[in-house]
Each structure stands twice: as structure tokens, then as C-alpha cells.
Coordinates of C-alpha atoms and ligand atoms in Angstrom, one line a residue:
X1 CA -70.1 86.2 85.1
X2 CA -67.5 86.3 82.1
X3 CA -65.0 84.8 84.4
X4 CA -64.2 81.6 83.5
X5 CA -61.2 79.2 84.9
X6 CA -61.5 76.6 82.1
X7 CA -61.4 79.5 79.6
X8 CA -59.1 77.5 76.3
X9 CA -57.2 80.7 76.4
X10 CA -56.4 80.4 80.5
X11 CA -52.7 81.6 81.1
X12 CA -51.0 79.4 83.3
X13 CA -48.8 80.5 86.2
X14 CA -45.5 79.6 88.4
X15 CA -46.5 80.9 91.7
X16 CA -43.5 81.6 93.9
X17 CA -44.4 82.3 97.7
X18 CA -41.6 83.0 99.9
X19 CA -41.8 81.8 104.0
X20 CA -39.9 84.3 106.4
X21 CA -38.4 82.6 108.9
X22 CA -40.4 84.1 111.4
X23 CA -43.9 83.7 109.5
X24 CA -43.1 79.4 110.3
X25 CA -45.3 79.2 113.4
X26 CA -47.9 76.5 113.4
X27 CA -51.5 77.1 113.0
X28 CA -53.4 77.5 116.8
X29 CA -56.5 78.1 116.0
X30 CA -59.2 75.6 116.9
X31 CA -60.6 75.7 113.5
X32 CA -57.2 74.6 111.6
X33 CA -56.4 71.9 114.4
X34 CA -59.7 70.3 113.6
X35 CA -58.9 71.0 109.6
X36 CA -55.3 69.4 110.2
X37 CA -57.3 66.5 111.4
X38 CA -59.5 66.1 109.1
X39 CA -57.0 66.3 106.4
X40 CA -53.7 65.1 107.2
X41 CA -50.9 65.9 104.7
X42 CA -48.6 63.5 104.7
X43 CA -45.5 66.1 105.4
X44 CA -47.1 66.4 108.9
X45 CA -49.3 69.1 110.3
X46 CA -50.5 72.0 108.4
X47 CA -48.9 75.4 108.8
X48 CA -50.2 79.0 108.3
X49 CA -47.8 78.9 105.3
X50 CA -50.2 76.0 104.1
X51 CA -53.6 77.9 104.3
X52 CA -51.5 81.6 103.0
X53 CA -50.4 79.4 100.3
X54 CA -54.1 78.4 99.5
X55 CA -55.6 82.2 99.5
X56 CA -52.7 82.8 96.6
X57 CA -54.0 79.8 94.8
X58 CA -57.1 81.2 95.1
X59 CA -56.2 84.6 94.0
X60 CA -54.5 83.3 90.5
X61 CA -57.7 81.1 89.8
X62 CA -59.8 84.2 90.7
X63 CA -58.2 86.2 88.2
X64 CA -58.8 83.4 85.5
X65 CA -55.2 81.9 85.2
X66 CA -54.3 77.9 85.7
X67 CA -51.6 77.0 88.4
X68 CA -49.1 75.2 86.6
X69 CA -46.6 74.5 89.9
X70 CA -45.5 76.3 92.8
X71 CA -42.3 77.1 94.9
X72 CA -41.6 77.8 98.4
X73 CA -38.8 79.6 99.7
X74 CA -37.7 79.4 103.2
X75 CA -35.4 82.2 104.0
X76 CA -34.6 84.7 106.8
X77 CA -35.2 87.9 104.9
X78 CA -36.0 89.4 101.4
X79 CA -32.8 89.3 99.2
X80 CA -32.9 93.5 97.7
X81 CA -32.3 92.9 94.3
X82 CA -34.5 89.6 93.8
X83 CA -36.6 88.9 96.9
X84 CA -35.3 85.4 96.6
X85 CA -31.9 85.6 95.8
X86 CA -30.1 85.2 93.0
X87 CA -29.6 81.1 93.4
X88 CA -33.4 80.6 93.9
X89 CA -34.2 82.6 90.3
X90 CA -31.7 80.6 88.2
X91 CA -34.0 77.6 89.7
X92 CA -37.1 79.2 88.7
X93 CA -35.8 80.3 85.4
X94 CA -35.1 76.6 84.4
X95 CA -38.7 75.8 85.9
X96 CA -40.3 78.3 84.2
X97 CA -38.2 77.7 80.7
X98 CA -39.0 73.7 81.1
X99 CA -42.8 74.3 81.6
X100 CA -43.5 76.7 79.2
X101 CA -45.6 78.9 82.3
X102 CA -46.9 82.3 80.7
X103 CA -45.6 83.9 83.7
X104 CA -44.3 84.2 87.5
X105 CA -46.7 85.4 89.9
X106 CA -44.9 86.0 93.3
X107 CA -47.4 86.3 96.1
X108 CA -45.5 89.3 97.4
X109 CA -44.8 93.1 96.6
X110 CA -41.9 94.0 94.8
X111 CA -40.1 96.6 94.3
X112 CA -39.4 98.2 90.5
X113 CA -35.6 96.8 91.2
X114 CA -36.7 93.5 91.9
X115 CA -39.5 93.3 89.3
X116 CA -36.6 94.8 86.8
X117 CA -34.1 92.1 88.1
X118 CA -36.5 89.3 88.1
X119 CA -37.5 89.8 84.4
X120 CA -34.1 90.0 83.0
X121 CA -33.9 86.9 84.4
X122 CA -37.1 84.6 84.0
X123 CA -38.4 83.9 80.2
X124 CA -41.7 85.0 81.0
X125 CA -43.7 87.9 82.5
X126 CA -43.4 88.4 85.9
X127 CA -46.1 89.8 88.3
X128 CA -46.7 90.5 92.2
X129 CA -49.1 90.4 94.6
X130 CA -50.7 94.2 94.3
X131 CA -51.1 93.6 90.5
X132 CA -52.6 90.2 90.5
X133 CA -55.3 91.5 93.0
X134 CA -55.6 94.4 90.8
X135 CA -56.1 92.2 87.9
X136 CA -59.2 90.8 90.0
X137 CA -60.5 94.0 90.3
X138 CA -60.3 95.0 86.8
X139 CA -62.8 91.7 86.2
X140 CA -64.9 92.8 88.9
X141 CA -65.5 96.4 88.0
X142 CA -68.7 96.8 87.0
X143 CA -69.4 100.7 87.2
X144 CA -67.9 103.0 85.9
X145 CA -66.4 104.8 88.5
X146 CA -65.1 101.1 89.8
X147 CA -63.6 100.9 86.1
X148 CA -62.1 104.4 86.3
X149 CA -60.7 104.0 89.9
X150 CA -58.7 100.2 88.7
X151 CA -57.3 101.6 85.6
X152 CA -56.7 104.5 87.5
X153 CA -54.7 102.3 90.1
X154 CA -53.0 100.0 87.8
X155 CA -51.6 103.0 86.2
X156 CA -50.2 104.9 89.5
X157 CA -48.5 101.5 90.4
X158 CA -47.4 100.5 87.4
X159 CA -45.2 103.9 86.4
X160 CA -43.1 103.6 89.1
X161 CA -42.3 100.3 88.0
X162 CA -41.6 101.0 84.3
X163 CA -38.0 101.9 83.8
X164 CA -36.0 99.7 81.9
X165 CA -39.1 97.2 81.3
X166 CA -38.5 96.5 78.0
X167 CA -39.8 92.9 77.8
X168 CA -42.5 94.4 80.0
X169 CA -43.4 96.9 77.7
X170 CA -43.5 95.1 74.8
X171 CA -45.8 92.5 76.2
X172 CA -48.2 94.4 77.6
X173 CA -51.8 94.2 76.4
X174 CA -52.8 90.7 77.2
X175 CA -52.8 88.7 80.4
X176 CA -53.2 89.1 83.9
X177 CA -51.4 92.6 85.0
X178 CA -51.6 94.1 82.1
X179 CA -55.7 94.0 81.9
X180 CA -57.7 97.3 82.3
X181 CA -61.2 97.2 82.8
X182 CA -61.5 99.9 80.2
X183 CA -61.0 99.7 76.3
X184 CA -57.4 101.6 76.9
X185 CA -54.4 99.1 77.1
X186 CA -51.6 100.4 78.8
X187 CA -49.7 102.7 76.8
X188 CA -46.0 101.9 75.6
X189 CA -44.6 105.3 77.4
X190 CA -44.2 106.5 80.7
X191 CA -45.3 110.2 79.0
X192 CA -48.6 108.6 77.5
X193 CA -49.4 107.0 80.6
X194 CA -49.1 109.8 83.0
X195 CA -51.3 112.2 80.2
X196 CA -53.7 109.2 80.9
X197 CA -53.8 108.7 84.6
X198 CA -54.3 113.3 84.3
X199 CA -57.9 112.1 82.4
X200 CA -58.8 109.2 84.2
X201 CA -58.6 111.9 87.3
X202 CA -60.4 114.2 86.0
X203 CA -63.0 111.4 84.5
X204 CA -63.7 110.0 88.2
X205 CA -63.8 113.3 89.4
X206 CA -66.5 114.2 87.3
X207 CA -68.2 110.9 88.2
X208 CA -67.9 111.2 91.6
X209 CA -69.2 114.7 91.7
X210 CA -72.6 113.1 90.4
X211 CA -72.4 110.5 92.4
X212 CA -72.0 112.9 95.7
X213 CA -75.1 114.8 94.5
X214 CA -77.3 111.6 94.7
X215 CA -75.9 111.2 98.4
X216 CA -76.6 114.4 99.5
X217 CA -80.2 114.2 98.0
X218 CA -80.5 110.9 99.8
X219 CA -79.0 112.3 103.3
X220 CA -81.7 115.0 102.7
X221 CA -83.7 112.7 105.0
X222 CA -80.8 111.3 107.2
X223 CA -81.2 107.1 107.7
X224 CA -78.1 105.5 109.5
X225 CA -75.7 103.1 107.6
X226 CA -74.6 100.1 108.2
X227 CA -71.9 98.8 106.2
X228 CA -70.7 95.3 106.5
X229 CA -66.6 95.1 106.1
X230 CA -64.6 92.0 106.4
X231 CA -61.9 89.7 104.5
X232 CA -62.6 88.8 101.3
X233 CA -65.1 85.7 100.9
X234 CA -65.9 86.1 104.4
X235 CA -69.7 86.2 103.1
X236 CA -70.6 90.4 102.8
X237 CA -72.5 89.6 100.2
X238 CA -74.6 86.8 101.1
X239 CA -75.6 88.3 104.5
X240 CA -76.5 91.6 102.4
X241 CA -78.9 89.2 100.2
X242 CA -80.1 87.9 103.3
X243 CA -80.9 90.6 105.2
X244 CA -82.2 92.4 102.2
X245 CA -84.5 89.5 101.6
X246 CA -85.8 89.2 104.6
X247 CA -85.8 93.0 105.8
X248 CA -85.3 94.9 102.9
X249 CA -88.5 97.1 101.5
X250 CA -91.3 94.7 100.2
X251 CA -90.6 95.0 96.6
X252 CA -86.9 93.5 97.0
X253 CA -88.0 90.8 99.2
X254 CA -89.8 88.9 96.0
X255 CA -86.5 87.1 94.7
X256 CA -83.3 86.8 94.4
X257 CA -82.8 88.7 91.0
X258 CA -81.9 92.3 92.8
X259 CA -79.3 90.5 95.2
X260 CA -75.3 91.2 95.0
X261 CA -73.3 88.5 93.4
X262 CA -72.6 85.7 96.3
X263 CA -69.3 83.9 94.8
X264 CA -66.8 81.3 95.7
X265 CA -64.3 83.7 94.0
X266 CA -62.0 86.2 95.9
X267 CA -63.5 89.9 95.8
X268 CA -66.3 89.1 93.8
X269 CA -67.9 92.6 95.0
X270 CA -66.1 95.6 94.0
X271 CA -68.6 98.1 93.7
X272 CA -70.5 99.1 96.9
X273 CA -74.1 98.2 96.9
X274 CA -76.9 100.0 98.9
X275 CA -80.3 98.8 100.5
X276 CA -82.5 99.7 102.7
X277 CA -83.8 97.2 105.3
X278 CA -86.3 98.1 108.2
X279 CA -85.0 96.4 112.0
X280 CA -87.7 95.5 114.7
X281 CA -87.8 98.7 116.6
X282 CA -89.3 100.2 112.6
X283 CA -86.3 101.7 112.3
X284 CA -84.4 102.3 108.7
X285 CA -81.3 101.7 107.8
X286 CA -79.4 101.9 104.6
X287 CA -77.2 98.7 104.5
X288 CA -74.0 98.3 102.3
X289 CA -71.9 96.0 101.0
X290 CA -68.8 96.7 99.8
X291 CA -65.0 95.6 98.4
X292 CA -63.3 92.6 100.4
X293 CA -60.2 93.4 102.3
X294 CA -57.2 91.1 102.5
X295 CA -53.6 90.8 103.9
X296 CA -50.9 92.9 102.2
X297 CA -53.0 95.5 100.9
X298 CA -50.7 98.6 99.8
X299 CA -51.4 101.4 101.5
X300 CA -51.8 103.5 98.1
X301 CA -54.0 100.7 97.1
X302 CA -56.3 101.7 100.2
X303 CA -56.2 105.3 99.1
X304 CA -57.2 104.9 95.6
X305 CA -60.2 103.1 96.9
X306 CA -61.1 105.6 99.3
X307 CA -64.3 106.2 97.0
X308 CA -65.5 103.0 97.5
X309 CA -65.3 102.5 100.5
X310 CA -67.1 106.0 101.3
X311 CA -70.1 103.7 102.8
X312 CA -67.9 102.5 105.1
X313 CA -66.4 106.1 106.6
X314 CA -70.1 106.8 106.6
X315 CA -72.0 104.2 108.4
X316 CA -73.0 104.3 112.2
X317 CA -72.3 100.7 112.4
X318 CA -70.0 98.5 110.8
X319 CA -70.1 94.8 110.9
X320 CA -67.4 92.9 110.8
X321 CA -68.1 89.4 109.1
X322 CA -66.0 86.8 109.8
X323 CA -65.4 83.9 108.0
X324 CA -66.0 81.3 111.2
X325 CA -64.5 78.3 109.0
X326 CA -60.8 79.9 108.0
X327 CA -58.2 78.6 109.9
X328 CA -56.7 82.4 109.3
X329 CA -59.6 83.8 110.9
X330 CA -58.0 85.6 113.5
X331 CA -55.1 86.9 111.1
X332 CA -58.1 88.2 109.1
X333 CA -59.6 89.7 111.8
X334 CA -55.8 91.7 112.3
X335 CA -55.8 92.7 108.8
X336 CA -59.2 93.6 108.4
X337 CA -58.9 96.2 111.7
X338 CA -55.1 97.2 110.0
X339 CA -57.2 98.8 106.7
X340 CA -60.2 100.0 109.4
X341 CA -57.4 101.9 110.7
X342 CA -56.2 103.1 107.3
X343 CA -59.6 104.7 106.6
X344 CA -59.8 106.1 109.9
X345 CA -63.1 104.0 111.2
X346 CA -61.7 101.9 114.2
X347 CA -63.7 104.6 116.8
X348 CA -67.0 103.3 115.2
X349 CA -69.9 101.0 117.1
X350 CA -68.6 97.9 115.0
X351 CA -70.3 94.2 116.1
X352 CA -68.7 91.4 115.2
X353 CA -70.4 88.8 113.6
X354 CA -69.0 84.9 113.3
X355 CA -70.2 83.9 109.8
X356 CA -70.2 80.5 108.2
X357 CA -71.2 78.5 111.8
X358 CA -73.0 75.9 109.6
X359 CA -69.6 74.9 108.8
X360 CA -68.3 74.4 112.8
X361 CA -68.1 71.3 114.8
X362 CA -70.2 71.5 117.8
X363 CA -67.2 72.0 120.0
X364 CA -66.3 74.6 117.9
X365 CA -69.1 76.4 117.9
X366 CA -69.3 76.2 121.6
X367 CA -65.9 77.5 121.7
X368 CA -67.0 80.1 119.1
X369 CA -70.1 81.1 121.4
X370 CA -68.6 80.8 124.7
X371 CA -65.3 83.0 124.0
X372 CA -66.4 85.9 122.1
X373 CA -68.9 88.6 122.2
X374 CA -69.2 87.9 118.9
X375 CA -72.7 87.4 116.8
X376 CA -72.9 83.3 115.3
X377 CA -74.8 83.6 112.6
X378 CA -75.2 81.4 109.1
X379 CA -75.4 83.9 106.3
X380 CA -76.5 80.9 104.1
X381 CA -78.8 78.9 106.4
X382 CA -80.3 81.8 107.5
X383 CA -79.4 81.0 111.6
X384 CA -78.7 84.1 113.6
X385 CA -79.9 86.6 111.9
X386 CA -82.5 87.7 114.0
X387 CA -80.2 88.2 116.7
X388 CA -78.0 89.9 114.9
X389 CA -81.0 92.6 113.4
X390 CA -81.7 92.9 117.4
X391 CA -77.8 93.5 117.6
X392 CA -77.6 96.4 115.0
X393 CA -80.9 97.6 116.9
X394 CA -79.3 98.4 120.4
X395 CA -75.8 100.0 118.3
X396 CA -78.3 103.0 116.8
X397 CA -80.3 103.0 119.7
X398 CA -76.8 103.8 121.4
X399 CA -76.0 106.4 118.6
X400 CA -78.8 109.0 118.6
X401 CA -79.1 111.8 116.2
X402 CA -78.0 115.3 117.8
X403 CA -77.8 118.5 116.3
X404 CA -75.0 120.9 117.0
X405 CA -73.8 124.0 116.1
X406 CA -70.0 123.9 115.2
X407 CA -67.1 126.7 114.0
X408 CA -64.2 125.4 111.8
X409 CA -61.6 127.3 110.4
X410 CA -61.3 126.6 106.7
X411 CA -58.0 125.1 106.3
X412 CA -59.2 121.8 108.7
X413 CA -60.3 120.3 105.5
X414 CA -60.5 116.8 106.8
X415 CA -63.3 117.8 109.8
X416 CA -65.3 120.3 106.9
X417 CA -65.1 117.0 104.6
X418 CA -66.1 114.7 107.5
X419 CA -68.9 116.5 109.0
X420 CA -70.3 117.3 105.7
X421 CA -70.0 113.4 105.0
X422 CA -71.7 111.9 108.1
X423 CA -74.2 114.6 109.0
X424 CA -76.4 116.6 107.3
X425 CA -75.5 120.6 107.5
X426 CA -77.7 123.4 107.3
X427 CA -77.1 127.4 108.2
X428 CA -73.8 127.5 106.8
X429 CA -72.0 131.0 107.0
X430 CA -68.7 132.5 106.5
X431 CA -66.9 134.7 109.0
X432 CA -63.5 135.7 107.7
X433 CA -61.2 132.0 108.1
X434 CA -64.7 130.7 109.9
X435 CA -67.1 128.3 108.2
X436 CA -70.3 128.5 110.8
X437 CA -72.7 125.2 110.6
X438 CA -75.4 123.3 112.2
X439 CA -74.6 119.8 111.9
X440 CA -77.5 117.0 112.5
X441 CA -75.2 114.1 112.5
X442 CA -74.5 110.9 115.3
X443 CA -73.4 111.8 118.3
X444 CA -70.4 109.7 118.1
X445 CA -69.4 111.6 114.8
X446 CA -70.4 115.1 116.5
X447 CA -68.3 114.1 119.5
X448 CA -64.9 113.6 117.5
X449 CA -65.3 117.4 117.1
X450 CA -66.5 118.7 120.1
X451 CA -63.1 120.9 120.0
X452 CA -65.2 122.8 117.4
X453 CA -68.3 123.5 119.1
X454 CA -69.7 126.8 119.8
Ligands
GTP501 N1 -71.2 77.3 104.3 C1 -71.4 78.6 104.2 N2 -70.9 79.3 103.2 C2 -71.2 80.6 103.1 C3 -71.9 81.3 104.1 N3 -71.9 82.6 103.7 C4 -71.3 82.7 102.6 N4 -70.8 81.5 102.2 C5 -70.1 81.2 100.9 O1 -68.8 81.9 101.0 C6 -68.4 82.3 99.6 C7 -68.2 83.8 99.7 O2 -69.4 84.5 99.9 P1 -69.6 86.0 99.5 O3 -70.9 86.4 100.1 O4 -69.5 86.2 98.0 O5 -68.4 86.7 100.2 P2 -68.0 88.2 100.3 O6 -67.5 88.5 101.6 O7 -69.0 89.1 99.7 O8 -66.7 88.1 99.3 P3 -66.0 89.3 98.3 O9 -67.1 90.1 97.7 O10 -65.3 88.5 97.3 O11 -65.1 90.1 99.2 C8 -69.6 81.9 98.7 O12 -69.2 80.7 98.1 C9 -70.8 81.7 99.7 O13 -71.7 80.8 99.2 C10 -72.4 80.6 105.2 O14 -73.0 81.1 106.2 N5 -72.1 79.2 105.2
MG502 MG1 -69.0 90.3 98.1

């Protein structure tokens, strides 16, 4: 990968992380008890604030910079005009000044007033939360509609965010936040930009449109999906290699050369990735892997990957992987079902499956087994996976193929765009306002429109 922490030309970072008040509750899980043991700080015992504070480390070495210190706020609630008021920033001013950072990365969203505010004020750059992810993303782009859709993003969140920027501006074109994936830096004016994001638009259109010809050629013969969702780092990937190694069509199961990237780095997978794999009943599936979620997310963030995560508004069946290990697991699990919801998924078959077991205690994987319905499986050591193939097995089993006739009045664009995503159409005809369709599709995807049918 061209990532590279040790790079010579690494920037290095203040990271400021502000705790809420009401964030301060102490970790419950059985996992972080047994991690507090194992590793006890001499402050006392470790808080969710702790762990949070170790996915933003994470984060800034993901996207290739060096952590040169940190700060912690504790306050009630975000000051307006500085998120952490205006004491804390002549602090971190004289921090930054005497260690000569690059720049400020706050593991939060701010707002273009804030951002504004916070620059005046700090002799460096200053970036948040959404652009340091999308900074990772950038790195990870590999296609070129991933490419398209990051600059594209960047773009969209930076203009609000311009006015006034002057420092900004004048700095842009190197370092974290200010990286495209493409050979375009960010233009110096709000005009230029916006003429840009109008092409990049029109770009990934045209991409896409390709792209949703090869779909419909391979829906021509319809095979469920299965697309695996979860945090970030939960271990997508890996389980995709595995199951693809083990299940996938004889020519893939020689090595590991046409596996996805497996990576100790946050959202390591950005574009979605496709294989087929055959379960025991001889049935074939199309199994995907796909983008990382994590906390925080934007909600126009979600949107502008909407494309990507296509696979997953598609499948049958999603698994969830979960990350066993993570003393955040359960807050994962929260924000992996808040973005679920964003894409509109959370009526799908969706199994859960406990990842990373090899990294348990035996009470805690007795724990693990005992209290949830939950699939335990080792992407890595290769434990569980035949239960969990048996798993996806009874889902489709539970989903059977139907084929309905259906009438939809033209302006409920989100049911035409559904249907014609998730099943495969055929006698189409129009009657005035009417589209008229047979739709071969799941019965659970038929079923959301049965106030359709004819
Ligand atoms: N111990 C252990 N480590 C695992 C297991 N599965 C994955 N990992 C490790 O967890 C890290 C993340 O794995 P990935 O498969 O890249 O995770 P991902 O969910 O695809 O992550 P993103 O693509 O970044 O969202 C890697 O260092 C893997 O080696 C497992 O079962 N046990
Ligand atoms: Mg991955």
C-alpha cells in the first residue's frame, strides 16, 4: 500500500478530543473490564473516553500523520464559536506554537464558524473529524468512481466551510484535508470549486451509468447477495477472503492473490468488492464487502456514498461483523444499525456474527455464546465459519424468490428505483401516470410494496 506512517515527510498532529459531561460513564462491557485488568493505567480504570480516544489515534495514524500530543477537555456542552471555549484555544495555541505541530485535528465536527474561529486563532491548520476520515478515504480510493465520489465529497463539505479561510486557502494543497484522490487540488475559489463539483457529478454519473449496466447484465440471472456491514476494522475483509477461499468458485480458492486488502488500518476497504461463493444447500450467492462504518458519520457523508454502498441496499442478507475484542463493541453495534437506518436496510434478514473470538477469554466467550443469538466465529483462524455458511443457508431459504405483478404511479420514484434495484423486471408498460411490471425479486423486498400490487 503507499501508506506509510514512518513516511520522512509524516505531518504531525495536536489532537484535541473534547469529553461531554454526559459521555463520562465507565466502560461495562465484559470485554473492557477484562482489558482494564489486563492493563491498568495508573489514573485508575479505563473509560469509554479512553478507548474513543484510541479510535482517533488510530484515525490520524491511518491517514499517515504522527501524533505529536493530545488534549482532553471535560466540559458540559460545545462552546458555539470554538467548541472549546475561548480559554481552552489560547492553551492550545501556545501548545501548538511551542511544538511546532503541522496542525490541530479535533476529533469532532465543526461548524464553518468554529473552524473560521479556530484558525484565526491556532498557528497551524486546523481539521475535524469528517475531513480527517475523508482524508482516509482519499488514500483508499482505488476506482475511479471511489476517487470521483471522495473528491466529490470533500468538495461539498469543504464550500460551506470556505468563507473567510484565508490561511485555509492559501495552504491548501498539501496535507491531510486538503488531499484529493485525484490530480485536481482544491481550487483557491468558491466559484472554481463549485464549476468542479458540476463535473465531478456529471463524471460519476457517467461512471455509474456503466457500472449499472454490468449489474443489470449480472441480475439477468438473479443470485442473492450477501453483503457483510459493520464498524470499521471489525474484519469485513478477512471474513470475505475467507469465505471466498474456502467457498468461492474453484479458480479463486488457489491463493490469496485475488483477496481484498485485510489491514490493521481504519477503512482499509473503500470500494465494494464482489464474489461469488457456493453454501452447502449448492446454492449461489454473490458476497460483498464494502466501506467500514464508524461513529459520527455525517449524514451527507452517508449520502454521498450511497453508490457504494449499493451492495448493501441490494443484498438479501446482511451480516453484521462484529469486532468481539472492542471494548466499544456494543456502541459499534448502535452506530452501525444508526447508518443501516440511514440507508434504509434495518427491515433486512441481517445475522449477526461475533468476530475476532480467538481474541476472548474463555469466560468471555461463554458469555459471548451464552447471551446472544449471535454467530462466534474467527475470521482469521478460520473457527465458525461453517456454522455461519449453515447460518446464511436458512436466511435465503427463508427469503424465496416470488414473482409479482405490481402498478406504480410514476412520481413514487424511490419504489420504481427500488424494485428495479432488488428484483429483476420484465413486461414493463405504461398506462397514462402507470408504470405496469412484473417483478421477480425476494419476497421480503416484494412485500414492502404489496400496496402496489395488482
Ligand atoms: N485476532 C483476530 N484478528 C482479526 C480477525 N479478523 C480480522 N482481524 C484483524 O483485524 C484487522 C482488520 O481486519 P479487516 O478485515 O481489514 O477489517 P475490515 O472490517 O475489512 O476493516 P475496514 O475495511 O477498514 O472497514 C486486521 O488487522 C485483521 O488481521 C480475527 O478473527 N481475529
Ligand atoms: Mg475491509
Amino acid at each position: 500500500m503507499a501508506v506509510n506512517a514512518t513516511d520522512s515527510r509524516s505531518e504531525r498532529a495536536l489532537l484535541v478530543s473534547v469529553a461531554f459531561a454526559s459521555a463520562r460513564k465507565a466502560v461495562s462491557s465484559a470485554a473492557a473490564q477484562a482489558r482494564v485488568a489486563a492493563a491498568p493505567r495508573p489514573g485508575g480504570e479505563l473509560h469509554d473516553g479512553d478507548f474513543r480516544m484510541e479510535e482517533f489515534r488510530e484515525l490520524v495514524t491511518s491517514a499517515g500523520a504522527v501524533v505529536a500530543g493530545e488534549v482532553v477537555q471535560h466540559r458540559p456542552k460545545a462552546d458555539p464559536a470554538t467548541l472549546i471555549g475561548s480559554g481552552k484555544v489560547e492553551e492550545l495555541a501556545g501548545a501548538a506554537a511551542a511544538s511546532g505541530v503541522d496542525l490541530v485535528i479535533f476529533d469532532h465536527n465543526l461548524s464553518a464558524t468554529q473552524l473560521r474561529n479556530l484558525e484565526d486563532a491556532l498557528p497551524c491548520r486546523v481539521i475535524d473529524r469528517t475531513q480527517l476520515i475523508l482524508d482516509i478515504f482519499a488514500r483508499h480510493a482505488r476506482t475511479r468512481e471511489g476517487q470521483l465520489q471522495v473528491e466529490l465529497a470533500q468538495l461539498e463539505y469543504m464550500l460551506p466551510r470556505l468563507t473567510g479561510r484565508g490561511k485555509a486557502m492559501s495552504q491548501l494543497g498539501g496535507g491531510i484535508g486538503t488531499r484529493g484522490p485525484g490530480e485536481t487540488q482544491l481550487e483557491t475559489d468558491r466559484r472554481r470549486i463549485q464549476r468542479r463539483v458540476l463535473q465531478l457529478r456529471s463524471e460519476l454519473e457517467a461512471v455509474r451509468r456503466t457500472r449499472a449496466q454490468q449489474r443489470q447484465r449480472r441480475e439477468a440471472v438473479p443470485v442473492p447477495a450477501v453483503a457483510l456491514v459493520g464498524y470499521t476494522n471489525a474484519g469485513k475483509s478477512t471474513l470475505f477472503n475467507a469465505l471466498t477461499q474456502r467457498f468461492g468458485e474453484p479458480a479463486r480458492r488457489i491463493g490469496k492473490r485475488a483477496g481484498v486488502v485485510e489491514s490493521a488500518r481504519m477503512f482499509a476497504t473503500l470500494d465494494p468488492k464482489l464474489s461469488a461463493i457456493y453454501l452447502a444447500s449448492r446454492r449461489k450467492v454473490l458476497l460483498s464487502d464494502t466501506v467500514g462504518f464508524i461513529r459520527d458519520l455525517p449524514h451527507t457523508l452517508v449520502t454521498s456514498f450511497r453508490a457504494t454502498l449499493e451492495e448493501v441496499r441490494k443484498a438479501e442478507v446482511l451480516l453484521h461483523v462484529r469486532d468481539a475484542s472492542s471494548p466499544l463493541r456494543d456502541e459499534h453495534k448502535t452506530e452501525v444499525e444508526k447508518v443501516l437506518g440511514e440507508l434504509d436496510v434495518l427491515d433486512k434478514p441481517r445475522l449477526e456474527v461475533l468476530n475476532k473470538v480467538d481474541l476472548l477469554s474463555a469466560d468471555d466467550l461463554a458469555n459471548a455464546a451464552a447471551g446472544e443469538t449471535a454467530i462466534l466465529v474467527s475470521a482469521k483462524e478460520g473457527t465458525g465459519i461453517d456454522a455461519l455458511m449453515e447460518r446464511i443457508d436458512a436466511e435465503l431459504m427463508r427469503d424465496p424468490i416470488l414473482e409479482q405483478r405490481f402498478q406504480i404511479p410514476q412520481s413514487e420514484g424511490d419504489v420504481l428505483a427500488a424494485l428495479e434495484a432488488g428484483a429483476v423486471i420484465s413486461e414493463r408498460e405504461y398506462e397514462g401516470n402507470l408504470v405496469g411490471m412484473t417483478a421477480a425479486g425476494p419476497a421480503s423486498l416484494l412485500g414492502r410494496y404489496r400496496r402496489f400490487r395488482k
